[in-house]
Amino acid sequence: MSEKNRRVALCGVMLESNAFSPIAKEADFRNALYVTGADIVVEARKSVSTVPREMAAFVQTMDATGPWTPVPLLLTNCPPWGPVNGEFFTACVAQIIAGLEAAGPLDGVYIANHGAMVATDDGDPDGTLMTAIRDAVGGDVAVIATLDLHANISGAMAAATDAIIGYQTNPHVDQVQRGEEAALLMRQMFAGMRPIQNFIRLPLVPPSTTLLTAAGPYGELIDYGQRRAREEAGEIVNVSVFGNFAFSDCAKNGLSIVVTARTDVDKAAGLANEIATRAWNNRAAFSRELTSIDEAVTLANRNEGTPIIFSDAGDNPGGGGEGRTTWLLAALVAGGAKGVYYGAFFDQELALEAHALGEGATFDAVFNRTGDTEFSKRFECKAEVLKLHDGDMVGRLGIYKDRRLKLGPCAALQIGGEDGITVVVISARHQAADPMFFEMFGLDIAQARTVCVKSRGHFRAGFIPWFPPEHVYEVDTAGLTSPVLSRFQWRNLPRPVYPMDPDTDWTPPG
Ligand SMILES: [Zn+2]
């Protein structure tokens, strides 16, 4: 008997919303990734692809495991930014639902979302989309979502899906495994499994700097969850521990545990409870010291031997930062730092000016010529145009590996002479999480004494060949992604939450 040809819809509206950042508009999505229909599958089957890796892995795993017919609808992604424009989001949902209704009978829906989106008129757009999909396809169709581990989980998201599968690594380098896992689970559902989920959210909102997974409390918690999942493999299908994204400033903030079981509701609830209790008992470990800007300049000037790397932690475009604060750069210039590679500064005007001047030109560089926010202050200094690039590059290490990025006109500017500070300026806002941000100009990381990146954590995967964790410093810079959460005016975040409210209480459900 030949296997039934399964029909699976594919979609995703991906955004990590920082409520303090500017609104993510339709153009921001269209400039980054906006693919519809058959193009989604064409792109997903390429070895170097513009679509998120979990979508590529899902499609390729479905291809490899039996007959199926993809029903590709809409896949769009905006780099982390503010709340999504409500009108655009509603149009995306309408387009996906119209596609589902036009598709006829389906066996499954795969959703590749980020999970920490807020809309200008909706505190839980991920939940809204998932609920609309469930309503459209009915209860018998398999609905599986993969989400970033920074997702903020709601009851609506858990209720609308059969399984939510979260990334397990930060920096995020396991999207391929999670996409494969989603496809294999969907195949199991086609064979008759009807999984159930249990979800617990804690009043625990850790700073992003404490949500790394190679070491520390969050990594330990994820490892524990995976060990318990293996021990209970007969019944437990997936354990996902979501660290949450504080800056979404929404009612569903808080570290969440989602456990998916084959059939046993109590087993899912028991294990979710066990992991939540473990997280809560270890909550004091979710804190981390930062390096002051003054200390960073001293370190850069003192450093003669092993190179070090600074994270400009308050201004991470990967968390909604503008990518154009100048405090750390200005301090290094004023301190006369030598042998520094600094990237990537988002300033299209400056990059275009460098292109107009040409390589070798010297000029008075004005960073943030038209900056008009607290975090885009003007900064001027003499610079030389060292190298120019069109910004079309393919990542090679870490989160951008094999991803094509279009950074627009880019320039490497030299400040303070030959052995001074080399600043990479880009025209599309991205975090410098891959050595290609420097290597595209022929800059060799091994030649730098100090590297500074506008990236909070993902650079660790891209730069590990040069910088083991003991050579990484997270610098306390101001900006929209400062790990010092008490600096923000929270509006929607539930209170009390630990650690901002140290006396917060929590008791396990049931
Ligand atoms: Zn993330």
XYZ file of C-alpha atoms and ligand atoms in Angstrom:
511
model
C 0.000 0.000 0.000
C 1.500 3.331 -0.966
C 1.770 6.017 1.683
C -0.798 8.770 1.518
C 0.399 11.981 -0.064
C 0.119 14.447 2.817
C -0.729 18.075 2.246
C 1.027 20.485 4.608
C 0.607 24.259 4.686
C 3.715 26.362 5.373
C 3.689 29.830 6.879
C 5.416 32.187 9.270
C 5.331 35.781 10.437
C 8.571 36.247 12.322
C 9.421 39.180 14.526
C 10.942 39.720 17.943
C 9.328 42.943 19.171
C 11.110 45.322 21.498
C 8.289 47.553 22.734
C 10.749 50.440 23.112
C 11.907 50.320 19.465
C 10.258 51.955 16.422
C 7.259 50.232 14.813
C 8.073 47.405 12.405
C 6.307 48.406 9.201
C 5.360 46.437 6.112
C 8.436 47.830 4.297
C 10.730 46.516 7.050
C 9.383 43.002 6.477
C 9.429 43.289 2.683
C 13.035 44.548 2.724
C 14.151 41.625 4.888
C 12.083 38.601 3.802
C 8.658 38.361 2.236
C 7.999 35.258 0.137
C 4.704 33.749 -0.921
C 3.524 30.597 -2.657
C 5.900 28.274 -4.502
C 8.892 30.587 -3.928
C 8.936 29.507 -0.270
C 9.605 25.900 -1.271
C 12.061 26.790 -4.036
C 14.041 28.888 -1.570
C 13.786 26.299 1.238
C 15.323 23.605 -0.986
C 18.455 25.650 -1.725
C 21.670 24.971 0.192
C 22.237 28.717 0.685
C 18.863 30.203 1.368
C 17.205 33.430 2.387
C 14.501 31.659 4.408
C 14.979 30.819 8.094
C 16.837 27.558 8.523
C 14.021 25.810 10.384
C 11.762 26.258 7.349
C 14.458 24.912 5.026
C 15.039 21.951 7.354
C 11.316 21.241 7.682
C 10.823 21.167 3.902
C 13.943 19.077 3.287
C 13.030 16.600 6.042
C 9.492 16.239 4.685
C 11.036 15.617 1.235
C 13.245 12.894 2.693
C 10.623 11.048 4.735
C 7.806 10.288 2.332
C 5.418 11.734 -0.178
C 3.907 15.116 0.595
C 2.570 18.161 -1.129
C 3.659 21.482 0.327
C 1.020 24.190 0.410
C 3.225 27.264 0.808
C 1.349 30.394 1.870
C 3.348 33.285 3.318
C 6.700 33.541 5.047
C 7.904 36.918 6.223
C 10.540 38.020 8.673
C 11.729 41.332 10.012
C 14.943 41.654 12.038
C 14.152 42.399 15.695
C 12.425 45.764 15.903
C 9.399 47.348 17.576
C 5.748 46.251 17.584
C 4.436 45.162 14.182
C 2.087 47.586 12.470
C -1.366 46.182 13.268
C -2.795 46.700 9.803
C 0.059 44.848 8.134
C -0.114 41.992 10.637
C -3.873 41.645 10.156
C -3.320 41.537 6.392
C -0.748 38.737 6.855
C -3.196 36.712 8.941
C -5.948 37.281 6.357
C -3.632 36.155 3.569
C -2.651 32.977 5.421
C -6.245 32.140 6.319
C -7.447 32.792 2.754
C -4.682 30.471 1.566
C -5.754 27.748 4.003
C -9.387 28.063 2.937
C -8.485 27.939 -0.739
C -6.192 24.955 -0.235
C -8.898 22.371 0.373
C -8.336 19.469 2.777
C -5.025 19.620 4.621
C -3.180 17.155 6.854
C -0.932 19.624 8.611
C 0.225 23.196 9.099
C 3.800 24.127 9.927
C 4.298 27.572 11.449
C 7.810 29.038 11.659
C 7.400 32.060 13.924
C 9.716 33.819 16.321
C 7.138 33.987 19.113
C 7.981 37.323 20.759
C 5.931 39.586 18.515
C 3.628 42.292 19.760
C 1.440 44.363 17.442
C 0.466 48.004 17.715
C -3.072 46.836 18.502
C -2.538 43.308 19.859
C -0.473 42.053 22.810
C -0.349 38.491 21.471
C -0.253 38.423 17.656
C 1.509 35.028 17.639
C -1.488 33.693 19.572
C -3.891 35.486 17.235
C -2.295 33.903 14.156
C -2.160 30.409 15.664
C -5.778 30.620 16.854
C -6.953 31.796 13.430
C -5.104 28.887 11.809
C -6.624 26.365 14.213
C -10.099 27.816 13.647
C -9.623 27.599 9.889
C -8.343 24.019 9.714
C -10.247 22.448 12.609
C -9.117 20.184 15.418
C -8.016 17.158 13.378
C -5.260 18.801 11.368
C -1.734 18.686 12.837
C -0.580 22.202 13.724
C 3.080 22.407 14.775
C 5.097 25.559 15.418
C 8.796 26.150 15.942
C 9.758 29.225 17.959
C 12.856 31.063 19.096
C 13.739 30.378 22.739
C 13.159 34.094 23.430
C 9.457 33.603 22.655
C 6.813 34.831 25.088
C 4.285 32.011 25.340
C 0.562 32.524 25.852
C -2.194 30.093 26.703
C -3.701 30.856 23.292
C -0.519 29.744 21.515
C -0.400 26.493 23.465
C -4.127 25.839 23.008
C -4.089 26.422 19.242
C -1.154 24.129 18.453
C -0.477 20.411 18.869
C 3.155 21.091 19.631
C 5.374 24.112 20.139
C 9.049 23.330 19.623
C 11.563 25.877 20.925
C 15.201 26.377 20.028
C 17.575 24.870 22.594
C 20.689 26.920 21.899
C 21.617 30.549 22.485
C 23.383 31.659 20.291
C 20.762 30.036 18.074
C 22.474 27.361 16.042
C 19.935 24.507 16.229
C 17.228 25.749 13.861
C 17.977 22.866 11.486
C 17.447 20.266 14.219
C 14.227 21.948 15.363
C 12.863 22.098 11.799
C 13.704 18.411 11.384
C 12.062 17.629 14.722
C 8.881 19.431 13.640
C 8.754 17.442 10.382
C 9.353 14.109 12.113
C 6.696 14.889 14.718
C 4.280 15.779 11.954
C 4.987 12.409 10.298
C 4.242 10.716 13.652
C 0.982 12.623 13.851
C 0.100 11.410 10.356
C 0.656 7.913 11.737
C -1.936 8.552 14.429
C -0.268 10.284 17.388
C -2.304 13.135 18.959
C 0.091 14.878 21.363
C -1.020 17.123 24.213
C 0.864 20.066 25.717
C 1.238 21.504 29.182
C 2.482 25.029 29.678
C 3.657 26.903 32.797
C 4.851 30.500 32.943
C 6.925 31.767 35.859
C 7.085 35.348 37.176
C 10.772 35.228 36.241
C 12.072 37.746 33.671
C 15.828 37.243 33.405
C 18.092 39.766 31.654
C 19.071 38.507 28.210
C 22.731 38.219 29.245
C 21.776 35.359 31.595
C 20.039 33.331 28.870
C 23.101 31.798 27.246
C 23.064 28.025 26.950
C 26.717 26.911 26.859
C 26.924 27.548 30.615
C 24.925 29.188 33.389
C 21.462 28.651 34.870
C 19.521 28.682 31.620
C 21.814 26.212 29.862
C 21.632 23.977 32.914
C 17.830 24.127 32.882
C 17.604 23.258 29.191
C 20.023 20.352 29.668
C 17.962 19.115 32.596
C 14.780 19.278 30.507
C 16.411 17.342 27.676
C 17.753 14.702 30.071
C 14.300 14.231 31.595
C 12.776 14.111 28.100
C 15.181 11.295 27.178
C 14.390 9.424 30.392
C 10.667 9.686 29.632
C 11.074 9.209 25.890
C 8.284 6.637 25.777
C 5.774 9.339 26.685
C 7.415 12.765 26.413
C 7.720 14.103 22.878
C 9.292 17.503 23.494
C 10.455 19.760 26.304
C 10.966 23.435 25.475
C 12.136 26.045 27.972
C 11.511 29.584 26.747
C 13.660 32.247 28.399
C 11.232 34.997 27.261
C 12.070 38.375 25.723
C 11.745 41.015 28.414
C 11.721 43.984 26.035
C 8.429 42.885 24.463
C 6.947 44.416 27.633
C 3.769 42.372 27.385
C 1.409 40.462 29.654
C 2.904 37.102 28.635
C 6.478 37.892 29.696
C 8.106 35.291 31.896
C 10.211 32.168 31.558
C 7.921 29.404 30.261
C 8.071 25.650 30.071
C 6.120 23.732 27.435
C 6.054 19.939 27.709
C 4.463 17.838 24.975
C 3.407 14.260 25.736
C 2.039 11.488 23.531
C -1.115 10.857 25.530
C -0.549 11.382 29.236
C -1.787 14.805 30.387
C -0.577 14.220 33.939
C 2.900 13.268 32.834
C 3.221 16.468 30.781
C 1.944 18.558 33.683
C 4.180 16.789 36.195
C 7.327 17.297 34.162
C 6.496 20.949 33.354
C 6.006 21.487 37.082
C 9.260 19.774 37.957
C 11.273 21.938 35.517
C 9.459 25.137 36.559
C 10.186 24.435 40.222
C 13.839 23.821 39.430
C 14.031 27.135 37.537
C 12.346 28.999 40.366
C 14.575 27.504 43.059
C 17.634 28.567 41.056
C 16.313 32.067 40.227
C 19.109 33.906 42.065
C 21.568 32.573 39.464
C 19.904 34.665 36.735
C 22.104 37.713 37.274
C 25.333 38.815 35.663
C 27.937 41.572 36.084
C 28.647 43.938 33.191
C 31.883 45.759 32.321
C 31.704 49.568 32.519
C 32.731 51.635 29.486
C 35.708 53.035 31.441
C 36.867 49.550 32.359
C 36.483 48.508 28.712
C 38.739 51.334 27.494
C 41.324 50.418 30.148
C 41.166 46.763 29.106
C 41.563 47.675 25.424
C 44.584 49.872 26.146
C 46.221 47.442 28.529
C 45.765 44.457 26.296
C 49.040 43.497 24.597
C 48.603 39.765 24.301
C 45.510 37.689 23.756
C 42.802 39.540 21.851
C 39.515 40.355 23.630
C 35.992 41.013 22.378
C 33.461 43.533 23.690
C 29.721 43.237 23.307
C 28.087 46.673 22.974
C 25.310 45.011 24.947
C 22.883 47.929 25.199
C 22.613 48.390 21.447
C 22.030 44.991 19.905
C 20.087 45.177 16.624
C 19.342 41.490 17.273
C 17.104 42.602 20.156
C 15.609 45.736 18.636
C 18.568 48.083 19.172
C 19.059 50.884 16.654
C 22.648 49.771 15.981
C 23.874 53.346 16.077
C 24.732 54.357 19.644
C 28.146 56.004 19.878
C 29.116 55.809 23.554
C 31.531 52.882 23.331
C 32.999 54.038 20.013
C 33.488 57.604 21.292
C 35.146 56.344 24.496
C 37.560 54.144 22.536
C 38.412 57.020 20.170
C 38.915 59.419 23.104
C 41.002 56.792 24.903
C 43.290 56.408 21.874
C 42.620 52.676 21.610
C 44.767 50.793 19.104
C 44.146 47.732 16.967
C 40.352 47.818 17.365
C 37.813 46.378 14.927
C 34.376 47.823 15.612
C 31.160 46.736 13.866
C 28.664 47.122 12.682
C 27.465 50.699 12.857
C 24.134 51.206 11.086
C 24.331 54.498 9.213
C 23.346 54.451 5.555
C 24.137 58.132 5.005
C 27.685 57.684 6.244
C 28.184 54.519 4.172
C 26.920 56.284 1.027
C 29.189 59.255 1.676
C 32.165 56.905 1.955
C 31.156 55.306 -1.374
C 30.925 58.735 -2.997
C 34.385 59.681 -1.701
C 36.069 56.393 -2.633
C 38.728 54.237 -1.000
C 41.713 56.163 0.328
C 39.801 59.412 0.863
C 40.078 61.149 4.232
C 37.154 63.173 5.571
C 35.347 64.434 8.646
C 33.105 61.490 9.352
C 29.788 62.366 10.982
C 28.063 59.410 12.605
C 24.288 59.912 12.989
C 24.176 63.058 10.875
C 20.387 62.939 11.061
C 20.115 61.016 14.316
C 17.085 62.207 16.219
C 16.706 59.784 19.114
C 18.322 59.432 22.511
C 20.236 56.489 21.051
C 21.468 58.049 17.817
C 23.579 60.937 19.060
C 25.863 62.699 16.587
C 29.577 61.870 16.746
C 32.320 63.366 14.574
C 35.916 62.406 13.934
C 38.521 62.311 11.171
C 38.460 59.081 9.202
C 39.882 57.422 6.121
C 37.799 55.274 3.767
C 39.742 52.041 4.058
C 37.534 49.684 2.022
C 34.115 49.604 0.384
C 31.696 46.720 -0.206
C 28.230 46.265 -1.710
C 27.067 44.438 1.423
C 25.946 41.275 -0.343
C 27.444 38.523 1.772
C 26.903 34.962 2.977
C 27.496 34.210 6.643
C 29.978 31.489 7.495
C 29.858 30.888 11.268
C 27.119 30.887 13.903
C 23.595 32.149 13.383
C 24.143 33.459 9.845
C 26.008 30.403 8.534
C 24.898 29.850 4.916
C 22.400 32.708 5.181
C 22.568 35.405 2.547
C 22.535 38.906 4.035
C 22.046 42.105 2.091
C 23.636 44.860 4.155
C 23.494 47.524 1.428
C 26.464 49.804 0.717
C 29.066 49.188 3.422
C 32.340 50.859 4.335
C 35.304 50.179 6.589
C 36.505 53.493 8.044
C 39.861 53.939 9.711
C 39.995 56.276 12.712
C 43.208 57.324 14.486
C 45.706 56.176 11.883
C 46.884 52.814 10.613
C 46.829 50.966 13.949
C 43.745 52.779 15.277
C 40.084 51.854 15.175
C 38.508 50.284 12.095
C 34.742 50.830 12.032
C 32.450 48.834 9.770
C 29.447 50.919 8.643
C 26.395 49.142 7.161
C 23.198 50.296 5.433
C 20.781 47.619 6.700
C 20.418 47.165 10.438
C 21.895 43.808 11.518
C 23.861 42.528 14.488
C 27.510 41.748 13.754
C 27.272 38.093 14.716
C 29.497 36.663 11.980
C 33.179 37.325 11.175
C 32.083 38.060 7.584
C 31.037 41.524 8.761
C 34.800 42.203 8.919
C 36.126 39.594 6.501
C 34.116 40.985 3.579
C 36.581 43.887 3.671
C 39.594 41.577 3.870
C 39.985 42.347 7.579
C 41.516 39.434 9.488
C 40.057 39.048 13.002
C 43.316 37.476 14.166
C 45.087 40.800 13.548
C 42.848 42.761 15.968
C 43.755 43.379 19.598
C 40.177 44.223 20.464
C 36.980 43.497 18.564
C 33.753 45.346 19.463
C 30.418 44.087 18.194
C 26.930 45.475 18.293
C 25.523 42.103 19.308
C 24.477 40.923 22.742
C 25.060 37.183 22.583
C 24.876 35.676 19.082
C 28.389 36.899 18.197
C 29.680 34.219 20.558
C 28.920 31.494 17.996
C 30.467 33.449 15.131
C 33.618 34.581 16.901
C 34.412 31.580 19.108
C 37.434 30.495 16.985
C 39.202 33.649 18.215
C 37.453 34.411 21.508
C 36.684 31.747 24.093
C 34.164 32.851 26.778
C 36.886 34.126 29.147
C 37.891 36.738 26.564
C 34.353 38.078 26.155
C 33.246 41.244 27.989
C 29.656 42.503 28.012
C 29.921 46.276 28.203
C 27.285 48.280 30.051
C 26.256 50.664 27.277
C 22.961 52.532 27.198
C 20.411 51.597 24.549
C 17.204 49.795 23.738
C 18.645 46.411 24.748
C 20.426 47.286 27.991
C 20.499 44.206 30.228
C 19.860 46.519 33.189
C 16.083 46.038 33.136
C 15.405 48.501 35.961
C 16.307 51.333 33.535
C 13.143 50.838 31.479
C 9.656 52.261 32.009
C 7.642 49.039 31.868
C 3.968 49.350 30.968
C 2.561 45.893 30.319
C 5.037 43.508 31.899
C 3.285 41.662 34.740
C 4.538 42.712 38.172
C 5.877 41.548 40.462
C 8.541 39.621 38.530
C 11.911 38.363 39.674
C 14.624 39.749 39.717
C 13.228 43.290 39.274
C 10.956 42.651 42.268
C 13.150 40.571 44.565
C 10.285 39.493 46.872
C 8.230 37.909 44.085
C 6.461 34.710 45.154
C 5.527 31.667 43.118
C 4.006 28.349 44.068
C 3.665 25.438 41.654
C 0.172 24.961 40.172
C -2.020 22.180 41.572
Zn 16.399 34.644 20.158
